[in-house]
Each structure stands twice: as structure tokens, then as C-alpha cells.
Amino acid sequence: MRIIKDSTPSADGFRMPAEYEKHEGCIMIFPERSDSWQYGGYAARKAFVKVAEAIAGSEKVTVCASGRQYDNARSMLSERIRVVEMSSNDAWARDYCPTFVKNDRGEIRGIDWGFNAWGGLFDGLYFPWDQDNQMARKLCDLMNQDVYDKRDFILEGGSIHVDGQGTCLVTESCLLSKGRNPELDRVEIEKILCDYLNVSKILWLPSGIYGDETNEHVDNICAFTAPGEVVLAWTEDVTDVQYDMSKACLEYLESATDAKGRSIRVHKLPLPKPVTMTAQECDGLDACWGEATRTPGERLAASYVNFYIANHSIVMPGFGDPSDEKAKMILSDLFPNREVIQIYARDILIGGGNIHCITQQIPTSGRDMEWVKAPKEAHPLVQSRSD
Ligand code: KQY
């Protein structure tokens, strides 16, 4: 592995592919911290296993687990899933596993962004975050992939979405937050994103989902479903605080064009009714630095937009809400060649994110990546596709 400090992906002919381009595999992390996951993480681990097995129906999944959880992860996950021991502070693969870029020869490299737990000592969510921050480099080492060192720029994978054709979506609330790169202005941030993702247009949505403790990551409010097309989390309830936030995003997108000069087609994806913490769930969470991490009645940032696009499936959250079915149908229409698998995700949501936040795709590479070879059989939990 080479740690590249003196060049950028775009200078070297690498770009970040869209999530709907073909994957070699997916990385996840086994959850265990007791101030994120209620009652010691038992229910969260079961939900993570369902997500991993659903994705493993069409691509190779690698789950990183601590030494303490290794045996448990190995026994809960089927043999087609690879489990590796790796330390982390929590389980948000999207945010601190590498962002992968690819060139025309099919070679891939990682990007190792700086990670400070969503805002460092300003408004971050836990301390320390050192083991999370090492993961991108450790994984590139394990995969023998060269890695760009961009630790001087704080960025989480959930705060960007690309269309693979030159456009990147972000939110102002996150990328311009004071806890990340306060010394950089919007133009300087755009330049870094263009250089590292190899895009030429950044679309700045004003905000994300109300109560999203990541300073409103884009991956909870809006996602590309195809070049020039997005889904946007939407509510028709004008009395909901989310209404004005989603409307401002809609107005922005309706007046924007992408890197290729196309107007953007926006598909509204309904939001579930507000999901709030119960007293019993709060009782099951340990304190973080002496403070409760959730309070009874607190609204969680539930959104169907937080789905993962696997090679042959869409793995999306469900909340036991009447809109679960409608959201599933909308995504089925938008991804006709993929099976939509909905997983009840309340136990992931309690941690502060959802299915997209706990997964990170590895694009296909030209070389035979023995460690992420495609699976042959489907796990009984998941119906496999024939195509
Ligand atoms: O990407 C995410 N949504 C992660 C949020 C982490 C919250 C920590 N409790």
C-alpha cells in the first residue's frame, strides 16, 4: 500500500463511482458500544446481521468486529460473510471506512479523510474517535490498495453523494458546520471535493433531516437514483418542522442543473410519521461522558432515503409505519432491476443513522480481489434473485 500525499485522485485519473455502479463488495462494522445501541447492542446486532445478509445476496460483505465481539459476529453471520478483527469506536462504516475511487483501467484506491466524530470537541458525538479515524487506512492496507491521505480535511462518507458523472450532493448545514473545517470557506471546500471525488459541480442542499445529529448528512435527505435523478425525503404535513426543510431542498433542486447541464428530476419519498424514543429505550442506553445520549420523546431522524444500493437489491429501512409500503413501491419503480428488501430498522435508527450509514461499497476493480469474491449462495434470511 502506498500512502499518497502529493497528488489527488482527479490529477491521477481516478473518480468516485456512483453507488448504483457495480460493486466488488461492501464493508460493515459490528455494533457494540452501549451508549449508542440500547441494552448492550443485542437488538442492533440482529438488525445489522439482517442488513449484511441481505447485501450478501449480491455482493461480498466484510464485517469488521472487535476482538470482544469476533466470536459472536462469526456465529451470527453466515460463512459467506467475511469477519475481520478491527478496532473501532462505533459502527458507522459509511462515515469512516474509505471512500473508494476508480480509474478507467479498473484500478481502485481509497481516500482517508479526517474523522472527528461529526464535529470534534465543538459539537461531536463522542470522544475519543481515534480508532474510527484509523479504519480507512487499515482497510486499504488489508486490501493492498493505495490510499490518498486527506486527514487534514474532515469529511464523513454520509455527507456526500455522487452521480458518477461529475455531480456531488452535499448539505450546507453539514459541510459548512463549525466543528469540521472552520478554516475553509465554501469555495475551498468545493475545490477539495472536486479534486478528490473528480467532480465538477457541487449541489448544496440547504439542510437535511430535522434532528439528524450529524449536522444533517445528505444521505438521510436526498440520494441519486440515476444520473440526473434523485429521491428527496418529503412530508405533506405543513405543520411538521421538516416541511420547510424539505421544501427548501426541493426548490433548490428544481432550480439547479447537474455537471452535465441536465435539470434534476426529483422523486418525493414520503417520510414516516415522527419516530420518537421511548422511556424504556432510553433506560437501555449507557451515558456517554456522564450525559444521557437520548431522552424520552426525542424525535429520531427517520428517513427512507437512507438505503443501500447493492448489485441486485436495494436494502432499505422500515419503521412499522403506514408509509413503509409506499416508500418501498417508489424505490421498486425507480430500481426495476433490483429487488427491494425492507428491514425493520428502529434498532439502527436509535444509534443515530440507518442502513446507508452502516455500509460502505467497494467498486469493482480490474484485478481479482480474492477477499471480496462474489457469493454463490443466498442466506435463508434473504430471497435471492435469479438474474
Ligand atoms: O452517519 C450517521 N448518521 C452516524 C451518526 C452517529 C451518531 C452517533 N450516535
CSV table of N, CA, C and O in Angstrom, one decimal, residues 237-354:
chain,number,residue,atom,x,y,z
A,237,ASP,N,-47.1,17.3,5.5
A,237,ASP,CA,-47.6,17.9,6.7
A,237,ASP,C,-47.0,19.3,6.9
A,237,ASP,O,-45.8,19.4,7.4
A,238,VAL,N,-47.7,20.3,6.5
A,238,VAL,CA,-47.1,21.7,6.6
A,238,VAL,C,-46.8,22.1,8.1
A,238,VAL,O,-46.1,23.1,8.3
A,239,THR,N,-47.4,21.4,9.0
A,239,THR,CA,-47.1,21.8,10.4
A,239,THR,C,-45.9,21.1,11.0
A,239,THR,O,-45.4,21.4,12.0
A,240,ASP,N,-45.3,20.2,10.2
A,240,ASP,CA,-44.1,19.5,10.6
A,240,ASP,C,-42.9,20.4,10.3
A,240,ASP,O,-42.8,20.9,9.2
A,241,VAL,N,-42.0,20.5,11.3
A,241,VAL,CA,-40.8,21.3,11.2
A,241,VAL,C,-40.0,20.9,9.9
A,241,VAL,O,-39.2,21.6,9.3
A,242,GLN,N,-40.2,19.6,9.6
A,242,GLN,CA,-39.4,19.1,8.4
A,242,GLN,C,-39.9,19.6,7.1
A,242,GLN,O,-39.2,19.7,6.1
A,243,TYR,N,-41.2,20.1,7.1
A,243,TYR,CA,-41.8,20.6,5.8
A,243,TYR,C,-41.0,21.7,5.2
A,243,TYR,O,-40.6,21.6,4.0
A,244,ASP,N,-40.7,22.7,5.9
A,244,ASP,CA,-39.9,23.8,5.3
A,244,ASP,C,-38.5,23.4,4.9
A,244,ASP,O,-38.0,23.9,3.9
A,245,MET,N,-37.9,22.4,5.6
A,245,MET,CA,-36.6,22.0,5.3
A,245,MET,C,-36.6,21.2,4.0
A,245,MET,O,-35.8,21.5,3.1
A,246,SER,N,-37.6,20.3,3.8
A,246,SER,CA,-37.6,19.5,2.6
A,246,SER,C,-38.0,20.5,1.4
A,246,SER,O,-37.5,20.3,0.3
A,247,LYS,N,-38.9,21.4,1.7
A,247,LYS,CA,-39.4,22.3,0.6
A,247,LYS,C,-38.2,23.2,0.1
A,247,LYS,O,-38.0,23.4,-1.1
A,248,ALA,N,-37.4,23.6,1.0
A,248,ALA,CA,-36.2,24.5,0.6
A,248,ALA,C,-35.3,23.6,-0.3
A,248,ALA,O,-34.7,24.1,-1.3
A,249,CYS,N,-35.1,22.3,0.1
A,249,CYS,CA,-34.3,21.4,-0.7
A,249,CYS,C,-34.9,21.2,-2.1
A,249,CYS,O,-34.2,21.3,-3.1
A,250,LEU,N,-36.2,21.1,-2.1
A,250,LEU,CA,-36.9,20.9,-3.4
A,250,LEU,C,-36.8,22.1,-4.3
A,250,LEU,O,-36.4,22.0,-5.5
A,251,GLU,N,-37.0,23.3,-3.7
A,251,GLU,CA,-36.8,24.5,-4.5
A,251,GLU,C,-35.4,24.6,-5.1
A,251,GLU,O,-35.2,25.0,-6.2
A,252,TYR,N,-34.5,24.3,-4.2
A,252,TYR,CA,-33.1,24.4,-4.7
A,252,TYR,C,-32.8,23.4,-5.9
A,252,TYR,O,-32.3,23.8,-6.9
A,253,LEU,N,-33.3,22.2,-5.7
A,253,LEU,CA,-33.0,21.1,-6.7
A,253,LEU,C,-33.8,21.5,-8.0
A,253,LEU,O,-33.3,21.3,-9.1
A,254,GLU,N,-35.0,22.1,-7.9
A,254,GLU,CA,-35.7,22.4,-9.1
A,254,GLU,C,-35.1,23.5,-9.9
A,254,GLU,O,-35.3,23.7,-11.1
A,255,SER,N,-34.3,24.3,-9.2
A,255,SER,CA,-33.6,25.4,-10.0
A,255,SER,C,-32.2,25.1,-10.3
A,255,SER,O,-31.5,25.9,-10.9
A,256,ALA,N,-31.8,23.9,-10.0
A,256,ALA,CA,-30.3,23.5,-10.2
A,256,ALA,C,-30.2,22.7,-11.5
A,256,ALA,O,-31.1,22.1,-12.0
A,257,THR,N,-29.0,22.7,-12.0
A,257,THR,CA,-28.6,21.7,-13.1
A,257,THR,C,-27.4,20.9,-12.6
A,257,THR,O,-26.6,21.4,-11.7
A,258,ASP,N,-27.2,19.8,-13.2
A,258,ASP,CA,-26.0,19.0,-12.7
A,258,ASP,C,-24.8,19.3,-13.6
A,258,ASP,O,-24.8,20.2,-14.4
A,259,ALA,N,-23.7,18.5,-13.4
A,259,ALA,CA,-22.5,18.8,-14.1
A,259,ALA,C,-22.6,18.7,-15.6
A,259,ALA,O,-21.8,19.3,-16.3
A,260,LYS,N,-23.6,17.9,-16.0
A,260,LYS,CA,-23.8,17.8,-17.5
A,260,LYS,C,-24.8,18.8,-18.0
A,260,LYS,O,-25.3,18.6,-19.2
A,261,GLY,N,-25.3,19.7,-17.2
A,261,GLY,CA,-26.2,20.7,-17.6
A,261,GLY,C,-27.7,20.2,-17.6
A,261,GLY,O,-28.6,20.9,-18.1
A,262,ARG,N,-27.9,19.0,-17.1
A,262,ARG,CA,-29.3,18.5,-17.0
A,262,ARG,C,-30.0,19.1,-15.8
A,262,ARG,O,-29.5,19.3,-14.8
A,263,SER,N,-31.4,19.3,-16.0
A,263,SER,CA,-32.2,19.6,-14.9
A,263,SER,C,-32.3,18.3,-14.1
A,263,SER,O,-32.1,17.2,-14.6
A,264,ILE,N,-32.7,18.5,-12.8
A,264,ILE,CA,-32.7,17.3,-11.9
A,264,ILE,C,-34.2,16.9,-11.7
A,264,ILE,O,-35.0,17.7,-11.3
A,265,ARG,N,-34.4,15.6,-12.0
A,265,ARG,CA,-35.7,15.1,-11.7
A,265,ARG,C,-35.8,14.6,-10.3
A,265,ARG,O,-35.0,13.8,-9.8
A,266,VAL,N,-36.8,15.2,-9.6
A,266,VAL,CA,-36.9,14.9,-8.1
A,266,VAL,C,-38.1,14.0,-7.9
A,266,VAL,O,-39.2,14.3,-8.2
A,267,HIS,N,-37.8,12.8,-7.2
A,267,HIS,CA,-38.9,11.9,-6.8
A,267,HIS,C,-39.1,12.1,-5.3
A,267,HIS,O,-38.1,11.9,-4.6
A,268,LYS,N,-40.3,12.4,-4.9
A,268,LYS,CA,-40.5,12.6,-3.5
A,268,LYS,C,-40.7,11.3,-2.8
A,268,LYS,O,-41.5,10.4,-3.3
A,269,LEU,N,-39.9,11.0,-1.8
A,269,LEU,CA,-40.1,9.8,-1.0
A,269,LEU,C,-40.7,10.2,0.4
A,269,LEU,O,-40.1,11.0,1.1
A,270,PRO,N,-41.9,9.6,0.7
A,270,PRO,CA,-42.5,10.1,1.9
A,270,PRO,C,-41.7,9.8,3.1
A,270,PRO,O,-40.9,8.8,3.1
A,271,LEU,N,-41.9,10.6,4.1
A,271,LEU,CA,-41.2,10.3,5.4
A,271,LEU,C,-42.2,9.5,6.3
A,271,LEU,O,-43.4,9.7,6.2
A,272,PRO,N,-41.7,8.7,7.2
A,272,PRO,CA,-42.6,8.0,8.1
A,272,PRO,C,-43.1,9.1,9.1
A,272,PRO,O,-42.5,10.2,9.2
A,273,LYS,N,-44.2,8.8,9.8
A,273,LYS,CA,-44.6,9.7,10.9
A,273,LYS,C,-43.4,9.8,11.9
A,273,LYS,O,-42.6,8.9,12.0
A,274,PRO,N,-43.3,10.9,12.7
A,274,PRO,CA,-42.2,11.1,13.6
A,274,PRO,C,-42.0,9.8,14.5
A,274,PRO,O,-43.0,9.3,15.0
A,275,VAL,N,-40.8,9.4,14.5
A,275,VAL,CA,-40.4,8.3,15.4
A,275,VAL,C,-39.7,8.8,16.6
A,275,VAL,O,-38.7,9.6,16.5
A,276,THR,N,-40.2,8.5,17.8
A,276,THR,CA,-39.6,9.1,19.0
A,276,THR,C,-39.1,8.0,19.9
A,276,THR,O,-39.6,6.9,19.9
A,277,MET,N,-38.2,8.4,20.8
A,277,MET,CA,-37.6,7.4,21.8
A,277,MET,C,-38.6,7.1,22.9
A,277,MET,O,-39.2,8.1,23.4
A,278,THR,N,-38.7,5.9,23.3
A,278,THR,CA,-39.5,5.6,24.5
A,278,THR,C,-38.6,5.6,25.7
A,278,THR,O,-37.4,5.5,25.6
A,279,ALA,N,-39.3,5.7,26.9
A,279,ALA,CA,-38.5,5.7,28.1
A,279,ALA,C,-37.7,4.4,28.3
A,279,ALA,O,-36.6,4.4,28.8
A,280,GLN,N,-38.4,3.3,27.9
A,280,GLN,CA,-37.7,2.0,28.0
A,280,GLN,C,-36.4,1.9,27.2
A,280,GLN,O,-35.4,1.4,27.6
A,281,GLU,N,-36.5,2.5,26.0
A,281,GLU,CA,-35.3,2.5,25.1
A,281,GLU,C,-34.2,3.4,25.7
A,281,GLU,O,-33.0,3.0,25.7
A,282,CYS,N,-34.6,4.5,26.3
A,282,CYS,CA,-33.6,5.4,26.9
A,282,CYS,C,-33.0,4.7,28.1
A,282,CYS,O,-31.7,4.8,28.3
A,283,ASP,N,-33.8,3.9,28.9
A,283,ASP,CA,-33.2,3.2,30.0
A,283,ASP,C,-32.1,2.2,29.6
A,283,ASP,O,-31.3,1.8,30.4
A,284,GLY,N,-32.2,1.7,28.4
A,284,GLY,CA,-31.3,0.7,27.9
A,284,GLY,C,-30.0,1.3,27.3
A,284,GLY,O,-29.1,0.6,26.8
A,285,LEU,N,-29.8,2.6,27.4
A,285,LEU,CA,-28.6,3.3,26.9
A,285,LEU,C,-27.7,3.7,28.0
A,285,LEU,O,-28.2,4.5,28.9
A,286,ASP,N,-26.4,3.4,27.9
A,286,ASP,CA,-25.5,3.9,28.9
A,286,ASP,C,-25.2,5.4,28.6
A,286,ASP,O,-25.4,5.9,27.5
A,287,ALA,N,-24.7,6.1,29.6
A,287,ALA,CA,-24.4,7.5,29.4
A,287,ALA,C,-23.0,7.6,28.6
A,287,ALA,O,-22.2,6.7,28.7
A,288,CYS,N,-22.9,8.7,27.9
A,288,CYS,CA,-21.6,9.0,27.2
A,288,CYS,C,-21.0,10.2,27.9
A,288,CYS,O,-21.6,11.3,27.9
A,289,TRP,N,-19.8,10.0,28.5
A,289,TRP,CA,-19.2,11.1,29.3
A,289,TRP,C,-20.1,11.7,30.3
A,289,TRP,O,-20.3,12.9,30.4
A,290,GLY,N,-20.9,10.8,31.0
A,290,GLY,CA,-21.8,11.3,32.0
A,290,GLY,C,-23.1,11.9,31.6
A,290,GLY,O,-23.9,12.3,32.4
A,291,GLU,N,-23.3,11.9,30.3
A,291,GLU,CA,-24.6,12.5,29.8
A,291,GLU,C,-25.4,11.5,29.0
A,291,GLU,O,-24.8,10.7,28.3
A,292,ALA,N,-26.7,11.6,29.2
A,292,ALA,CA,-27.6,10.7,28.5
A,292,ALA,C,-27.5,11.0,27.0
A,292,ALA,O,-27.4,12.1,26.6
A,293,THR,N,-27.5,9.9,26.2
A,293,THR,CA,-27.4,10.2,24.8
A,293,THR,C,-28.7,10.4,24.1
A,293,THR,O,-28.8,10.9,23.0
A,294,ARG,N,-29.8,10.0,24.8
A,294,ARG,CA,-31.2,10.2,24.2
A,294,ARG,C,-32.1,10.5,25.4
A,294,ARG,O,-31.8,10.0,26.5
A,295,THR,N,-33.2,11.2,25.1
A,295,THR,CA,-34.2,11.5,26.1
A,295,THR,C,-35.6,11.0,25.6
A,295,THR,O,-35.8,11.0,24.4
A,296,PRO,N,-36.4,10.5,26.6
A,296,PRO,CA,-37.7,10.0,26.2
A,296,PRO,C,-38.5,11.1,25.4
A,296,PRO,O,-38.5,12.3,25.7
A,297,GLY,N,-39.1,10.7,24.3
A,297,GLY,CA,-39.8,11.6,23.5
A,297,GLY,C,-39.0,12.2,22.4
A,297,GLY,O,-39.5,12.9,21.5
A,298,GLU,N,-37.7,12.1,22.4
A,298,GLU,CA,-36.8,12.7,21.4
A,298,GLU,C,-37.1,12.1,20.0
A,298,GLU,O,-37.3,10.9,19.9
A,299,ARG,N,-37.2,13.0,19.1
A,299,ARG,CA,-37.5,12.6,17.7
A,299,ARG,C,-36.2,12.1,17.0
A,299,ARG,O,-35.2,12.8,17.0
A,300,LEU,N,-36.3,11.0,16.4
A,300,LEU,CA,-35.1,10.4,15.7
A,300,LEU,C,-35.2,10.8,14.2
A,300,LEU,O,-36.3,11.1,13.7
A,301,ALA,N,-34.1,10.8,13.6
A,301,ALA,CA,-34.0,11.2,12.2
A,301,ALA,C,-34.4,10.1,11.2
A,301,ALA,O,-33.6,9.7,10.4
A,302,ALA,N,-35.6,9.7,11.3
A,302,ALA,CA,-36.1,8.5,10.5
A,302,ALA,C,-36.3,9.0,9.0
A,302,ALA,O,-37.0,10.0,8.8
A,303,SER,N,-35.8,8.2,8.1
A,303,SER,CA,-36.0,8.6,6.7
A,303,SER,C,-35.7,7.3,5.8
A,303,SER,O,-34.8,6.6,6.0
A,304,TYR,N,-36.6,7.1,4.8
A,304,TYR,CA,-36.4,6.0,3.9
A,304,TYR,C,-35.3,6.3,2.9
A,304,TYR,O,-34.9,5.3,2.2
A,305,VAL,N,-34.8,7.5,2.8
A,305,VAL,CA,-33.7,7.8,1.9
A,305,VAL,C,-32.4,7.1,2.2
A,305,VAL,O,-31.6,6.9,1.4
A,306,ASN,N,-32.3,6.7,3.5
A,306,ASN,CA,-31.1,6.1,4.0
A,306,ASN,C,-31.0,4.6,3.6
A,306,ASN,O,-30.8,3.7,4.4
A,307,PHE,N,-31.0,4.3,2.3
A,307,PHE,CA,-31.0,3.0,1.8
A,307,PHE,C,-29.6,2.7,1.1
A,307,PHE,O,-28.9,3.6,0.8
A,308,TYR,N,-29.3,1.4,1.0
A,308,TYR,CA,-28.1,1.0,0.3
A,308,TYR,C,-28.4,0.4,-1.0
A,308,TYR,O,-29.3,-0.5,-1.1
A,309,ILE,N,-27.7,0.7,-2.1
A,309,ILE,CA,-27.9,0.2,-3.4
A,309,ILE,C,-26.8,-0.9,-3.6
A,309,ILE,O,-25.6,-0.7,-3.8
A,310,ALA,N,-27.3,-2.2,-3.5
A,310,ALA,CA,-26.4,-3.3,-3.7
A,310,ALA,C,-26.5,-3.7,-5.2
A,310,ALA,O,-27.3,-3.2,-5.9
A,311,ASN,N,-25.6,-4.7,-5.6
A,311,ASN,CA,-25.6,-5.0,-7.0
A,311,ASN,C,-27.0,-5.4,-7.5
A,311,ASN,O,-27.4,-5.0,-8.6
A,312,HIS,N,-27.7,-6.3,-6.8
A,312,HIS,CA,-29.0,-6.7,-7.3
A,312,HIS,C,-30.2,-6.4,-6.3
A,312,HIS,O,-31.3,-6.9,-6.5
A,313,SER,N,-29.9,-5.6,-5.4
A,313,SER,CA,-31.0,-5.2,-4.4
A,313,SER,C,-30.8,-3.8,-3.9
A,313,SER,O,-29.8,-3.2,-4.0
A,314,ILE,N,-32.0,-3.3,-3.4
A,314,ILE,CA,-32.0,-2.1,-2.6
A,314,ILE,C,-32.3,-2.5,-1.2
A,314,ILE,O,-33.3,-3.2,-1.0
A,315,VAL,N,-31.4,-2.2,-0.2
A,315,VAL,CA,-31.7,-2.6,1.1
A,315,VAL,C,-32.1,-1.3,1.9
A,315,VAL,O,-31.3,-0.4,2.1
A,316,MET,N,-33.4,-1.3,2.2
A,316,MET,CA,-34.0,0.0,2.8
A,316,MET,C,-34.6,-0.2,4.2
A,316,MET,O,-35.0,-1.3,4.5
A,317,PRO,N,-34.6,0.9,4.9
A,317,PRO,CA,-35.2,0.7,6.3
A,317,PRO,C,-36.8,0.7,6.2
A,317,PRO,O,-37.4,1.3,5.4
A,318,GLY,N,-37.3,0.0,7.2
A,318,GLY,CA,-38.8,0.1,7.5
A,318,GLY,C,-38.9,0.5,9.0
A,318,GLY,O,-38.0,0.3,9.8
A,319,PHE,N,-40.0,1.2,9.3
A,319,PHE,CA,-40.2,1.6,10.7
A,319,PHE,C,-41.5,1.2,11.3
A,319,PHE,O,-42.0,1.7,12.3
A,320,GLY,N,-42.2,0.2,10.6
A,320,GLY,CA,-43.5,-0.2,11.1
A,320,GLY,C,-44.5,0.9,10.9
A,320,GLY,O,-45.5,1.1,11.7
A,321,ASP,N,-44.4,1.7,9.9
A,321,ASP,CA,-45.2,2.9,9.6
A,321,ASP,C,-46.1,2.6,8.4
A,321,ASP,O,-45.6,1.9,7.5
A,322,PRO,N,-47.2,3.2,8.3
A,322,PRO,CA,-48.1,3.0,7.1
A,322,PRO,C,-47.4,3.4,5.8
A,322,PRO,O,-47.7,2.9,4.7
A,323,SER,N,-46.4,4.3,5.9
A,323,SER,CA,-45.7,4.7,4.6
A,323,SER,C,-44.6,3.7,4.2
A,323,SER,O,-44.0,3.9,3.1
A,324,ASP,N,-44.3,2.7,5.0
A,324,ASP,CA,-43.2,1.7,4.7
A,324,ASP,C,-43.5,1.1,3.3
A,324,ASP,O,-42.6,1.1,2.4
A,325,GLU,N,-44.7,0.7,3.0
A,325,GLU,CA,-45.1,0.0,1.8
A,325,GLU,C,-45.0,1.0,0.6
A,325,GLU,O,-44.4,0.7,-0.5
A,326,LYS,N,-45.5,2.2,0.8
A,326,LYS,CA,-45.4,3.2,-0.3
A,326,LYS,C,-44.0,3.5,-0.7
A,326,LYS,O,-43.6,3.6,-1.9
A,327,ALA,N,-43.1,3.7,0.3
A,327,ALA,CA,-41.7,4.1,0.1
A,327,ALA,C,-41.1,2.9,-0.7
A,327,ALA,O,-40.3,3.1,-1.6
A,328,LYS,N,-41.4,1.7,-0.3
A,328,LYS,CA,-40.9,0.5,-0.9
A,328,LYS,C,-41.3,0.5,-2.4
A,328,LYS,O,-40.5,0.2,-3.3
A,329,MET,N,-42.5,0.8,-2.6
A,329,MET,CA,-43.0,0.7,-4.0
A,329,MET,C,-42.3,1.8,-4.9
A,329,MET,O,-42.0,1.6,-6.1
A,330,ILE,N,-42.1,3.0,-4.3
A,330,ILE,CA,-41.5,4.0,-5.1
A,330,ILE,C,-40.0,3.6,-5.5
A,330,ILE,O,-39.6,3.7,-6.6
A,331,LEU,N,-39.3,3.0,-4.5
A,331,LEU,CA,-38.0,2.6,-4.8
A,331,LEU,C,-38.0,1.4,-5.8
A,331,LEU,O,-37.1,1.3,-6.7
A,332,SER,N,-39.0,0.5,-5.7
A,332,SER,CA,-39.1,-0.6,-6.6
A,332,SER,C,-39.3,0.0,-8.1
A,332,SER,O,-38.7,-0.6,-9.0
A,333,ASP,N,-40.1,1.0,-8.2
A,333,ASP,CA,-40.3,1.6,-9.5
A,333,ASP,C,-39.0,2.3,-10.1
A,333,ASP,O,-38.7,2.2,-11.2
A,334,LEU,N,-38.3,2.9,-9.1
A,334,LEU,CA,-37.1,3.6,-9.6
A,334,LEU,C,-35.9,2.6,-9.9
A,334,LEU,O,-35.0,3.0,-10.6
A,335,PHE,N,-35.9,1.5,-9.3
A,335,PHE,CA,-34.9,0.5,-9.5
A,335,PHE,C,-35.5,-0.8,-10.0
A,335,PHE,O,-35.5,-1.8,-9.2
A,336,PRO,N,-36.0,-0.9,-11.2
A,336,PRO,CA,-36.7,-2.0,-11.7
A,336,PRO,C,-35.9,-3.3,-11.8
A,336,PRO,O,-36.5,-4.4,-11.7
A,337,ASN,N,-34.6,-3.2,-11.8
A,337,ASN,CA,-33.7,-4.4,-12.0
A,337,ASN,C,-33.2,-4.8,-10.6
A,337,ASN,O,-32.3,-5.7,-10.6
A,338,ARG,N,-33.7,-4.2,-9.6
A,338,ARG,CA,-33.2,-4.7,-8.2
A,338,ARG,C,-34.4,-5.0,-7.4
A,338,ARG,O,-35.4,-4.3,-7.4
A,339,GLU,N,-34.2,-6.0,-6.5
A,339,GLU,CA,-35.2,-6.4,-5.6
A,339,GLU,C,-35.1,-5.5,-4.4
A,339,GLU,O,-34.0,-5.2,-3.8
A,340,VAL,N,-36.2,-4.9,-3.9
A,340,VAL,CA,-36.2,-4.0,-2.8
A,340,VAL,C,-36.4,-4.9,-1.5
A,340,VAL,O,-37.5,-5.5,-1.4
A,341,ILE,N,-35.5,-4.9,-0.6
A,341,ILE,CA,-35.6,-5.6,0.6
A,341,ILE,C,-35.7,-4.6,1.8
A,341,ILE,O,-34.8,-3.7,1.9
A,342,GLN,N,-36.8,-4.7,2.5
A,342,GLN,CA,-37.0,-3.7,3.6
A,342,GLN,C,-36.7,-4.4,4.9
A,342,GLN,O,-37.3,-5.5,5.2
A,343,ILE,N,-36.0,-3.7,5.7
A,343,ILE,CA,-35.6,-4.3,7.0
A,343,ILE,C,-36.0,-3.4,8.1
A,343,ILE,O,-35.8,-2.2,8.1
A,344,TYR,N,-36.7,-3.9,9.1
A,344,TYR,CA,-37.2,-3.1,10.3
A,344,TYR,C,-35.9,-2.5,11.0
A,344,TYR,O,-35.1,-3.3,11.4
A,345,ALA,N,-35.8,-1.2,11.0
A,345,ALA,CA,-34.5,-0.6,11.3
A,345,ALA,C,-34.6,0.3,12.6
A,345,ALA,O,-33.6,1.1,12.8
A,346,ARG,N,-35.6,0.2,13.4
A,346,ARG,CA,-35.6,1.0,14.6
A,346,ARG,C,-34.4,0.9,15.4
A,346,ARG,O,-33.9,1.9,16.0
A,347,ASP,N,-33.9,-0.3,15.5
A,347,ASP,CA,-32.7,-0.5,16.4
A,347,ASP,C,-31.4,0.1,15.8
A,347,ASP,O,-30.4,0.2,16.5
A,348,ILE,N,-31.4,0.3,14.5
A,348,ILE,CA,-30.3,1.0,13.9
A,348,ILE,C,-30.5,2.5,14.1
A,348,ILE,O,-29.6,3.3,14.4
A,349,LEU,N,-31.7,3.0,13.8
A,349,LEU,CA,-32.1,4.4,14.0
A,349,LEU,C,-31.7,4.9,15.3
A,349,LEU,O,-31.3,6.1,15.5
A,350,ILE,N,-32.0,4.2,16.4
A,350,ILE,CA,-31.7,4.6,17.7
A,350,ILE,C,-30.2,5.0,17.9
A,350,ILE,O,-29.9,6.0,18.6
A,351,GLY,N,-29.3,4.4,17.1
A,351,GLY,CA,-27.9,4.7,17.2
A,351,GLY,C,-27.6,6.1,16.5
A,351,GLY,O,-26.5,6.7,16.7
A,352,GLY,N,-28.5,6.6,15.7
A,352,GLY,CA,-28.3,7.9,15.1
A,352,GLY,C,-28.2,7.9,13.6
A,352,GLY,O,-27.9,8.9,13.0
A,353,GLY,N,-28.4,6.7,12.9
A,353,GLY,CA,-28.3,6.7,11.5
A,353,GLY,C,-29.1,5.5,11.0
A,353,GLY,O,-30.0,5.0,11.7
A,354,ASN,N,-28.8,5.1,9.7
A,354,ASN,CA,-29.6,4.0,9.2
A,354,ASN,C,-28.8,3.2,8.2
A,354,ASN,O,-27.5,3.2,8.3
